[in-house]
PDB file of C-alpha atoms in Angstrom:
ATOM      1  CA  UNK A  25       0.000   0.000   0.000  1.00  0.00           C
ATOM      2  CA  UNK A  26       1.043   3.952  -0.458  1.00  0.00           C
ATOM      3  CA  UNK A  27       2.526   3.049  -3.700  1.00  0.00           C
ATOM      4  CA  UNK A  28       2.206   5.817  -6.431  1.00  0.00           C
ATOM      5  CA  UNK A  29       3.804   4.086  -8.910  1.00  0.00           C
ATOM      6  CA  UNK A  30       4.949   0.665  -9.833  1.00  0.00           C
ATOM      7  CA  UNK A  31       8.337   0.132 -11.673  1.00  0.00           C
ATOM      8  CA  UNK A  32       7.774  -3.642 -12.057  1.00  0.00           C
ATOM      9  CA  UNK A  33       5.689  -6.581 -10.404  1.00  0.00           C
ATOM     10  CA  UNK A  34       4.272  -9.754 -10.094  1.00  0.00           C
ATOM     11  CA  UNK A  35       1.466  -8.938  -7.376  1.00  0.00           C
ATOM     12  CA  UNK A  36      -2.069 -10.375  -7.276  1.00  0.00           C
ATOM     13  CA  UNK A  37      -2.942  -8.202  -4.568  1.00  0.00           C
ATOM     14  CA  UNK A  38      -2.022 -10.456  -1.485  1.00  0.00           C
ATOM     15  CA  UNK A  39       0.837 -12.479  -3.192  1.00  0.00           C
ATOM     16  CA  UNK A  40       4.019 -11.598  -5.727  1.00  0.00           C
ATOM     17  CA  UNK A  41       6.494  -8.779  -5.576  1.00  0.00           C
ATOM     18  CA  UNK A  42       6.832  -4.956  -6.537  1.00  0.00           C
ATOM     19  CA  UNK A  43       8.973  -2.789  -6.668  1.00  0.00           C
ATOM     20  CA  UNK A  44       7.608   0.615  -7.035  1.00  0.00           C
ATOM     21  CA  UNK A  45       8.016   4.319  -5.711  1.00  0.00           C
ATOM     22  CA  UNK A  46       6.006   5.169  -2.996  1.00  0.00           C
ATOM     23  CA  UNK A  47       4.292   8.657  -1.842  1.00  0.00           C
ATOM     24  CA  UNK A  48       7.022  10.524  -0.845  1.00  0.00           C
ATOM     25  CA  UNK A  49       9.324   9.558  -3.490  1.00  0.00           C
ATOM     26  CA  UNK A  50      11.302   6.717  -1.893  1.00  0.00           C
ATOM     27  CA  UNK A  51      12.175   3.455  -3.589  1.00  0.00           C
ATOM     28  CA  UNK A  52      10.739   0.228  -2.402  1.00  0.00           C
ATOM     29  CA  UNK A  53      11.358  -3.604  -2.837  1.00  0.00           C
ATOM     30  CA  UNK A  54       8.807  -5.454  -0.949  1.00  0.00           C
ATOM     31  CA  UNK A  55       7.722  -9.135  -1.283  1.00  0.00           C
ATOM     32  CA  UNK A  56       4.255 -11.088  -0.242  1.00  0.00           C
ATOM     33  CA  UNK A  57       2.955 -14.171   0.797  1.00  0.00           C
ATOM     34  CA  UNK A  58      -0.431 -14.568   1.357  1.00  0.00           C
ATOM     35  CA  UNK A  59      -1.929 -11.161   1.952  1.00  0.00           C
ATOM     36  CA  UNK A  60      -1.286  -7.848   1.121  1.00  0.00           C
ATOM     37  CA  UNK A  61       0.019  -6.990   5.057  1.00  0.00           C
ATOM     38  CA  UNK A  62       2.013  -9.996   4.631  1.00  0.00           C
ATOM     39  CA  UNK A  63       5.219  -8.830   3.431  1.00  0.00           C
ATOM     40  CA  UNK A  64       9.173  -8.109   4.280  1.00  0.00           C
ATOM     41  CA  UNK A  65      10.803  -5.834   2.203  1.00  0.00           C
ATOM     42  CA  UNK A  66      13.533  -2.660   1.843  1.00  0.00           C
ATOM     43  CA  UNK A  67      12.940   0.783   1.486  1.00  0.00           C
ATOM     44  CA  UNK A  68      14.984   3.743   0.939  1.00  0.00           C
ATOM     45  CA  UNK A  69      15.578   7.076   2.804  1.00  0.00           C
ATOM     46  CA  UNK A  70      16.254   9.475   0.319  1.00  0.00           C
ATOM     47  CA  UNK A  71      14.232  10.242  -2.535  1.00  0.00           C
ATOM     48  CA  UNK A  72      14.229   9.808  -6.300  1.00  0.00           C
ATOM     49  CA  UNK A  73      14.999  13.271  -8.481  1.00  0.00           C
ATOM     50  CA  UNK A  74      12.060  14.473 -10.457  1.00  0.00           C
ATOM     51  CA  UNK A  75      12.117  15.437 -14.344  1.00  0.00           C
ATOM     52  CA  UNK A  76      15.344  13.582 -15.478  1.00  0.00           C
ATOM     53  CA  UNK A  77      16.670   9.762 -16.428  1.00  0.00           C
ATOM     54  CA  UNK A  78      18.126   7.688 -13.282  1.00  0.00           C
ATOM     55  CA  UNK A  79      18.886   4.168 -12.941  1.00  0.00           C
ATOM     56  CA  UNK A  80      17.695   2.036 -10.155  1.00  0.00           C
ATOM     57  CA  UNK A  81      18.330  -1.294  -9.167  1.00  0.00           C
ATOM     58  CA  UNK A  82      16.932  -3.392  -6.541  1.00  0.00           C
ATOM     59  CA  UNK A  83      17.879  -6.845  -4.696  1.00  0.00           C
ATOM     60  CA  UNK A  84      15.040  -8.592  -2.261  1.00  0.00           C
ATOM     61  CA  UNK A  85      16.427 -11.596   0.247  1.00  0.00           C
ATOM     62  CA  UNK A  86      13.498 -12.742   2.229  1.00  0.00           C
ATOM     63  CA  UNK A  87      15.661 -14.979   4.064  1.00  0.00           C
ATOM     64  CA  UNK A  88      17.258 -12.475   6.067  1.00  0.00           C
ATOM     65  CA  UNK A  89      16.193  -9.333   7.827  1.00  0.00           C
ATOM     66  CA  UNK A  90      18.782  -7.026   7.096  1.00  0.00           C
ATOM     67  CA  UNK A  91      19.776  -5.078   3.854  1.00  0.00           C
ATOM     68  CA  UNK A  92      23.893  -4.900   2.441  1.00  0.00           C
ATOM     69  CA  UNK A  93      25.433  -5.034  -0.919  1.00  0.00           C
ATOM     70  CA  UNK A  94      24.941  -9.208  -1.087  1.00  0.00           C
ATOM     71  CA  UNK A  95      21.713  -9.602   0.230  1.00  0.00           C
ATOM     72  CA  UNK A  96      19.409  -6.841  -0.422  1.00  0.00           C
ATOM     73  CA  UNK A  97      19.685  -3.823  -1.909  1.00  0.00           C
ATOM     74  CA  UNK A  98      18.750  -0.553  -4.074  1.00  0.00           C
ATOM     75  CA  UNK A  99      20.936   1.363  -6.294  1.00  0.00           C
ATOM     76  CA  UNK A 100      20.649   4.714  -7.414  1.00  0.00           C
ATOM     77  CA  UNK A 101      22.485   5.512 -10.397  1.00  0.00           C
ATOM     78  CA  UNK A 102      25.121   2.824  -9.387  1.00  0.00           C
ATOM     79  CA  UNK A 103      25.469   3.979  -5.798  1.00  0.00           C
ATOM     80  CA  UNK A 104      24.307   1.592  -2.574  1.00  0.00           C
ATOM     81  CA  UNK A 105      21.704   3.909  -0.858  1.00  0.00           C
ATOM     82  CA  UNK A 106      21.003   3.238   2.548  1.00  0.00           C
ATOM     83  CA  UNK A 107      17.450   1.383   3.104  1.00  0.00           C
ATOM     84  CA  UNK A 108      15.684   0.531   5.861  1.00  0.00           C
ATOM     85  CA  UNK A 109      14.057  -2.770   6.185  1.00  0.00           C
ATOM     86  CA  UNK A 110      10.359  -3.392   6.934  1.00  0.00           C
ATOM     87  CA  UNK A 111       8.283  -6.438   7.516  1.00  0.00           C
ATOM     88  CA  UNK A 112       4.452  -7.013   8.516  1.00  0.00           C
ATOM     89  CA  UNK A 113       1.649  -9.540   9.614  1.00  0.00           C
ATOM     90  CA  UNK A 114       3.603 -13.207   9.321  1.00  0.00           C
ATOM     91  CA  UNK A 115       6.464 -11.474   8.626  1.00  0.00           C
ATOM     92  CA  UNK A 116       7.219 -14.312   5.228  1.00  0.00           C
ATOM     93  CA  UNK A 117      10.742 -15.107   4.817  1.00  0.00           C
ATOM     94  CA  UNK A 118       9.765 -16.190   1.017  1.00  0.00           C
ATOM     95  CA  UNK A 119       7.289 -14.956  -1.106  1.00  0.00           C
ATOM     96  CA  UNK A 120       4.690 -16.548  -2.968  1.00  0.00           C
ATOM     97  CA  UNK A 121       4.540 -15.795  -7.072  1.00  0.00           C
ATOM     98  CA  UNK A 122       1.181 -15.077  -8.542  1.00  0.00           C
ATOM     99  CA  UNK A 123      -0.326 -12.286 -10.778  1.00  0.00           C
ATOM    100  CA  UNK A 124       0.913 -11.179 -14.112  1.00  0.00           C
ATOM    101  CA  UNK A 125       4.208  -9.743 -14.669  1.00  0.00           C
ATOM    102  CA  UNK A 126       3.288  -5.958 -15.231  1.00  0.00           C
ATOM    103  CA  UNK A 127       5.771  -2.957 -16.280  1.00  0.00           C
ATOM    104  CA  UNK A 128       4.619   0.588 -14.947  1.00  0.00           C
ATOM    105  CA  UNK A 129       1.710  -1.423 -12.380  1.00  0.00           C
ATOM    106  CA  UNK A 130       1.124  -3.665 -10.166  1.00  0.00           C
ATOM    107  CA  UNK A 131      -2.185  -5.714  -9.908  1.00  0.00           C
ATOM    108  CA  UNK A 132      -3.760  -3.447 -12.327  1.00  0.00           C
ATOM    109  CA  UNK A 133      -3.426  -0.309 -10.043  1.00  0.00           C
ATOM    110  CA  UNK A 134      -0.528   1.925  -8.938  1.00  0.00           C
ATOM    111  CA  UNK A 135      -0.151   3.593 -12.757  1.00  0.00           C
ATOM    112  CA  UNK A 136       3.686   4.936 -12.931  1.00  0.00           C
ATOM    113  CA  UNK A 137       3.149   8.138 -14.163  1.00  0.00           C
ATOM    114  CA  UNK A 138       6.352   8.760 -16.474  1.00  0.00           C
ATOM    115  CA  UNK A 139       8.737   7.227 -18.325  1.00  0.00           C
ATOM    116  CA  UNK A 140      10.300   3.813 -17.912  1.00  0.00           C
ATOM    117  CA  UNK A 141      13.192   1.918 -20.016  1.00  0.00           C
ATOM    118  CA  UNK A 142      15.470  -1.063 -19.997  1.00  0.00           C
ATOM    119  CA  UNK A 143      13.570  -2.883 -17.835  1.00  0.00           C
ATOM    120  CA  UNK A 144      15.567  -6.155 -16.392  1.00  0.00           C
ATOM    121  CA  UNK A 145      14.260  -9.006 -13.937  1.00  0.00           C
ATOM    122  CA  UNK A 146      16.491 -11.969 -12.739  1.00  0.00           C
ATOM    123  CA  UNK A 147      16.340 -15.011 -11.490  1.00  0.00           C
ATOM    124  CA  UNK A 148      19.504 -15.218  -9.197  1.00  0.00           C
ATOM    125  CA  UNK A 149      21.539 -12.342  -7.261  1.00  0.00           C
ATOM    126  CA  UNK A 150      23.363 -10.012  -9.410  1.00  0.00           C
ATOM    127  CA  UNK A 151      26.661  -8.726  -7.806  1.00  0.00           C
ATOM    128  CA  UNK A 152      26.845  -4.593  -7.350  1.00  0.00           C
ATOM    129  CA  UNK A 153      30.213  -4.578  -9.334  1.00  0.00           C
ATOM    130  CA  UNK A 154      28.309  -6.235 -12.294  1.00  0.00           C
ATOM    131  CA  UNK A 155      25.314  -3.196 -12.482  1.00  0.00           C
ATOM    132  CA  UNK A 156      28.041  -0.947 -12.175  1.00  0.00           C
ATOM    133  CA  UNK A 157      30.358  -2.413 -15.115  1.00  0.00           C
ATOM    134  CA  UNK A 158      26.915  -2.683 -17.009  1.00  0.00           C
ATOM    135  CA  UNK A 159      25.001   0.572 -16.260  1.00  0.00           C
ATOM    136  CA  UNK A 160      25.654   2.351 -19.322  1.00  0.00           C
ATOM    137  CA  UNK A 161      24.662  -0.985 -21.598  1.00  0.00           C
ATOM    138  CA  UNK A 162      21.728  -1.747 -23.335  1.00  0.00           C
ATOM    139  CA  UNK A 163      20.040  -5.177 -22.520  1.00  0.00           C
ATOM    140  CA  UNK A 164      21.066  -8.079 -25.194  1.00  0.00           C
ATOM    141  CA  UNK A 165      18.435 -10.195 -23.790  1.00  0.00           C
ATOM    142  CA  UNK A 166      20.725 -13.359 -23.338  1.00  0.00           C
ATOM    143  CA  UNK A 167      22.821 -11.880 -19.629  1.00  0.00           C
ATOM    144  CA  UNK A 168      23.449 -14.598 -17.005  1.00  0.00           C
ATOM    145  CA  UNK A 169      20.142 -15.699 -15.290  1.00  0.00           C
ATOM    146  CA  UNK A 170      17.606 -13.494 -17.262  1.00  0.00           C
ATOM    147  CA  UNK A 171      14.209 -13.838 -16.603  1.00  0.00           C
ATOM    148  CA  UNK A 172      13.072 -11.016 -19.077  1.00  0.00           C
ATOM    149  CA  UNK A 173      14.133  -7.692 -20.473  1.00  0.00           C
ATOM    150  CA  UNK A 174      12.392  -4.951 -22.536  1.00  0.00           C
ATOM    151  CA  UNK A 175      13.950  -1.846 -23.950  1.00  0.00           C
ATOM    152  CA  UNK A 176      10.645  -0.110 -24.835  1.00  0.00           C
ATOM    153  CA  UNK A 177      12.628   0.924 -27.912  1.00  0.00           C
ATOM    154  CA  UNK A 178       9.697   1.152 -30.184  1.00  0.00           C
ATOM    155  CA  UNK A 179       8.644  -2.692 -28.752  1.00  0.00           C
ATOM    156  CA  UNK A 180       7.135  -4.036 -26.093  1.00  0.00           C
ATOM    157  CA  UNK A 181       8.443  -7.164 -26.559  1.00  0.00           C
ATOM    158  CA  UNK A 182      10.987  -9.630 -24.353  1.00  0.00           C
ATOM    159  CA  UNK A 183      14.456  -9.486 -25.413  1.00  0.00           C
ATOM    160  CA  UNK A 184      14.987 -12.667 -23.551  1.00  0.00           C
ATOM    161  CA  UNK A 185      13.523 -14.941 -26.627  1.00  0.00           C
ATOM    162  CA  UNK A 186      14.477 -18.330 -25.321  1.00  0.00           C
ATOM    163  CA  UNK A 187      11.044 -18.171 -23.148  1.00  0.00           C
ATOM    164  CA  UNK A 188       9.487 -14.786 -24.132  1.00  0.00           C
ATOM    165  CA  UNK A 189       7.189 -13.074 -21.559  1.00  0.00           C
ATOM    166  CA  UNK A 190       5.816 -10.275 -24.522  1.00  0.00           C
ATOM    167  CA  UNK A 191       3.773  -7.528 -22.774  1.00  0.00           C
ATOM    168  CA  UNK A 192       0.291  -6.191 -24.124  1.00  0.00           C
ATOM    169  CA  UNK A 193      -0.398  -2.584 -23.439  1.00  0.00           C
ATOM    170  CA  UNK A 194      -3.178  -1.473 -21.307  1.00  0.00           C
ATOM    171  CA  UNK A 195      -5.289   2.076 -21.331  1.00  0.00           C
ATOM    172  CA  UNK A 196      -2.518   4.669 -22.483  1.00  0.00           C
ATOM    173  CA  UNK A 197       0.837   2.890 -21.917  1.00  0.00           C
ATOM    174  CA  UNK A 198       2.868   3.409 -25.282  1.00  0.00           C
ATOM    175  CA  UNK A 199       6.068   2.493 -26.784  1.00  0.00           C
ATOM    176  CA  UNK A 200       8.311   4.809 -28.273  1.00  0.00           C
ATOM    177  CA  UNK A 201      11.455   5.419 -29.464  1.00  0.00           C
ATOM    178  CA  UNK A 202      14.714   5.809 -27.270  1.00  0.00           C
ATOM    179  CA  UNK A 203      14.960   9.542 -26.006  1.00  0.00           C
ATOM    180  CA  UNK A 204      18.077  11.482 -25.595  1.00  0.00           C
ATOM    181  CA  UNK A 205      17.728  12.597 -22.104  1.00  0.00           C
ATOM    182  CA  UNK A 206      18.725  16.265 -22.859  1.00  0.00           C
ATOM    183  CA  UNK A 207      15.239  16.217 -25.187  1.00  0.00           C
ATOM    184  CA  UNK A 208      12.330  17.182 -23.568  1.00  0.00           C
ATOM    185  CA  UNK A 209       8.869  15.645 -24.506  1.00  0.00           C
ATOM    186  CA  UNK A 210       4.975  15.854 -23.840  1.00  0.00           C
ATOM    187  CA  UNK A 211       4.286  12.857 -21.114  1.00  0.00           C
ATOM    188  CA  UNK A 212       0.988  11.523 -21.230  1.00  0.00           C
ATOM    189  CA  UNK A 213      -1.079  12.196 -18.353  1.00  0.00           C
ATOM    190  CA  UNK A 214      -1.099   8.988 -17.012  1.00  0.00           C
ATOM    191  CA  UNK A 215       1.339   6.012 -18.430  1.00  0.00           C
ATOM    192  CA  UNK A 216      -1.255   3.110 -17.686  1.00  0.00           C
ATOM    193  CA  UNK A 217       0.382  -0.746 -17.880  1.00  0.00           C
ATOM    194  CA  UNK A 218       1.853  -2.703 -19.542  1.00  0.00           C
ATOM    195  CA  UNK A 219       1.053  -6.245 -18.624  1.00  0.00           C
ATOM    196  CA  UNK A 220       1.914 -10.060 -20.013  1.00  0.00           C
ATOM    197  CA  UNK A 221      -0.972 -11.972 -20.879  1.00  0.00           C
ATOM    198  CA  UNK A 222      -1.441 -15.300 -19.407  1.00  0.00           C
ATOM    199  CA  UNK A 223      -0.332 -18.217 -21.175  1.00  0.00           C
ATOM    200  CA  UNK A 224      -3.147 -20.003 -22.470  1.00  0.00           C
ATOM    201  CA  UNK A 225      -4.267 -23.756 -20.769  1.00  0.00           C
ATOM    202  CA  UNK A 226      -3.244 -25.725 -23.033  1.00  0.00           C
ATOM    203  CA  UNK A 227       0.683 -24.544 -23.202  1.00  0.00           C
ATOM    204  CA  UNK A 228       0.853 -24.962 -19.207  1.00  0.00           C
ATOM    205  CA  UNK A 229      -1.440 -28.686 -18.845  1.00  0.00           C
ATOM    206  CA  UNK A 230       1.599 -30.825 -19.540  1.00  0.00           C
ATOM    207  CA  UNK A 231       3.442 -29.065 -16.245  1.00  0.00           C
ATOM    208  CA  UNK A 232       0.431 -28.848 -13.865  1.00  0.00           C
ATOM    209  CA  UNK A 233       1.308 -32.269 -11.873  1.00  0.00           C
ATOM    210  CA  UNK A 234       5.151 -32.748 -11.004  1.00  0.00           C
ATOM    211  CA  UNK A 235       6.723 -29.347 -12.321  1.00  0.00           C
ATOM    212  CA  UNK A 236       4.650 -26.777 -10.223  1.00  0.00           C
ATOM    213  CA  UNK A 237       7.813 -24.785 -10.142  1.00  0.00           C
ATOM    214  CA  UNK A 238       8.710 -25.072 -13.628  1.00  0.00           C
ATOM    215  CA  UNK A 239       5.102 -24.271 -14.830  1.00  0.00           C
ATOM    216  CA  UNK A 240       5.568 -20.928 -12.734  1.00  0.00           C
ATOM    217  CA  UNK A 241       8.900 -20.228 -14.587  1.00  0.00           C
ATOM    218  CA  UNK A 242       7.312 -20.529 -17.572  1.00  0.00           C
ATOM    219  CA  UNK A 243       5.032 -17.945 -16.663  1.00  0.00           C
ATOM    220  CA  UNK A 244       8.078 -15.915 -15.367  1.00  0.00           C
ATOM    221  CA  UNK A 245      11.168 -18.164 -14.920  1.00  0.00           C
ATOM    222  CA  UNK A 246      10.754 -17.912 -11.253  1.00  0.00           C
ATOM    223  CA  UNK A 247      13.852 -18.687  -8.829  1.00  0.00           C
ATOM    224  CA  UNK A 248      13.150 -22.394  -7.659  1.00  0.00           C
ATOM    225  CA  UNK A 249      13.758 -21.664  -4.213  1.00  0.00           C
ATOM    226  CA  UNK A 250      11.099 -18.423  -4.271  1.00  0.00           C
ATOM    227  CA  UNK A 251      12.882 -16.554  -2.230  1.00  0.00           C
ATOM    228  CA  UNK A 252      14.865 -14.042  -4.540  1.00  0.00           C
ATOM    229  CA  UNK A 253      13.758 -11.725  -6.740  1.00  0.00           C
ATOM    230  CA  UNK A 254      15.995  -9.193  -7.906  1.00  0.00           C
ATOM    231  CA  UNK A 255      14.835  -6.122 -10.529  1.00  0.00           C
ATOM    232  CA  UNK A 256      17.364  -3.932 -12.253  1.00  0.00           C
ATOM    233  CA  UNK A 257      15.172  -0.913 -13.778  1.00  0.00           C
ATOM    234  CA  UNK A 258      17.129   1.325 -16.593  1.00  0.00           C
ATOM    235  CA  UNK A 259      16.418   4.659 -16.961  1.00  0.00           C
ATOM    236  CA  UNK A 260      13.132   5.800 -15.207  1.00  0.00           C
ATOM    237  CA  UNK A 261      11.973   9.363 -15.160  1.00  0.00           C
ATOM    238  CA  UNK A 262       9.676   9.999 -12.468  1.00  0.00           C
ATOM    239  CA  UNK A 263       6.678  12.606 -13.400  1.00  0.00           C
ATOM    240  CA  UNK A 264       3.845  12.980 -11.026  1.00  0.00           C
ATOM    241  CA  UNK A 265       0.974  14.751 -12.037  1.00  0.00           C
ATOM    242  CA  UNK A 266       0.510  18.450 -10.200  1.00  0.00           C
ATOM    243  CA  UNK A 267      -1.669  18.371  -7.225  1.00  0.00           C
ATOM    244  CA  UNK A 268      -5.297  19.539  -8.037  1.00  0.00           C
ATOM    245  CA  UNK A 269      -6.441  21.439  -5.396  1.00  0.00           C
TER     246      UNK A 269
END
């Protein structure tokens, strides 16, 4: 809750992940098991710059209840920030996938209201020396324990095409060409979502019985032991939409 707008998640509304921004500008990784109070997560202190192109990266361990550079983390333009952990209700030390994977929203609410790009989600623990020798690369789509990766380059489509999760847009989300970030342009009032349909029955029924896990990665190549999940956002301008009185 108190998000105003999602990065990246896989949130049902009481299970999944996000990791969003929330009302006073502060970046948050939180994960969910069974409830929407049930959760453990990492937020930062500071807040995110308005009106320009930063890159943010975040790590989630559920297993522990502290944040540092190898467990959890955020990143703000290749920094560490300093976080401060939070956990609720049964206080889960894994979290439980469901929901679709959505870009810019989570559970079909909590509309990101600017501009989002390079989008990267892993399965395994990425190293901070690795996002820092990478930050100013574009996303090939094939990196070391990929789950997916979009560029919003004029597609909304995975880059990862081994096991593609393509998005579909929703309301007014668009896709448009890579910006120079000295070039200023018109943001829509409200960048809705951007969300990957469901794979349909008959592409999941031969994994249903003794491959629960693997029938979840193929929605989203999930970690098999459920308890990582680590985003690595490229680029996001944050816009929020002047106060009406």
């Amino acid at each position: 809750s108190g998000a105003i707008g999602s990065i990246a998640s896989r949130y049902n509304g009481t299970s999944g992940w996000s990791f969003d921004i929330n009302s006073t500008g502060q970046v948050r990784i939180l994960g969910f098991n069974n409830g929407g109070t049930n959760y453990r997560g990492i937020t930062t202190y500071s807040s995110v710059p308005l009106n320009r192109w930063i890159h943010i990266t975040g790590q989630l361990d559920m297993s522990v209840t502290t944040n540092s550079p190898t467990t959890s983390y955020i990143m703000i333009n290749g920094l560490d920030v300093n976080c401060g952990y939070s956990s609720s209700g049964t206080n889960p030390t894994s979290l439980l996938q469901a929901g679709n994977l959505e870009i810019g929203s989570a559970s079909a609410t909590a509309f990101f209201n600017g501009k989002i790009a390079q989008v990267a989600i892993y399965s395994a623990k990425i190293t901070q020396a690795n996002i820092r020798a990478t930050i100013s690369q574009g996303l090939s789509g094939s990196e070391t324990s990929l789950i997916s990766a979009y560029s919003f380059n004029n597609s909304k489509n995975d880059l990862n095409t081994t096991n593609a999760n393509n998005l579909t847009a929703n309301g007014s989300a668009v896709e448009t060409n890579a910006e120079h970030r000295e070039v200023r342009h018109r943001i829509p009032k409200r960048l809705d979502r951007l969300t990957v349909k469901r794979r349909p029955a008959a592409l999941l029924k031969h994994r249903r019985r003794d491959h629960h896990r693997q029938r979840l990665a193929g929605l989203l190549k999930v970690p098999s032991d459920r308890q990582q999940t680590r985003l690595h956002v490229d680029r996001i301008e944050r816009r929020f939409r002047q106060q009406q009185v």
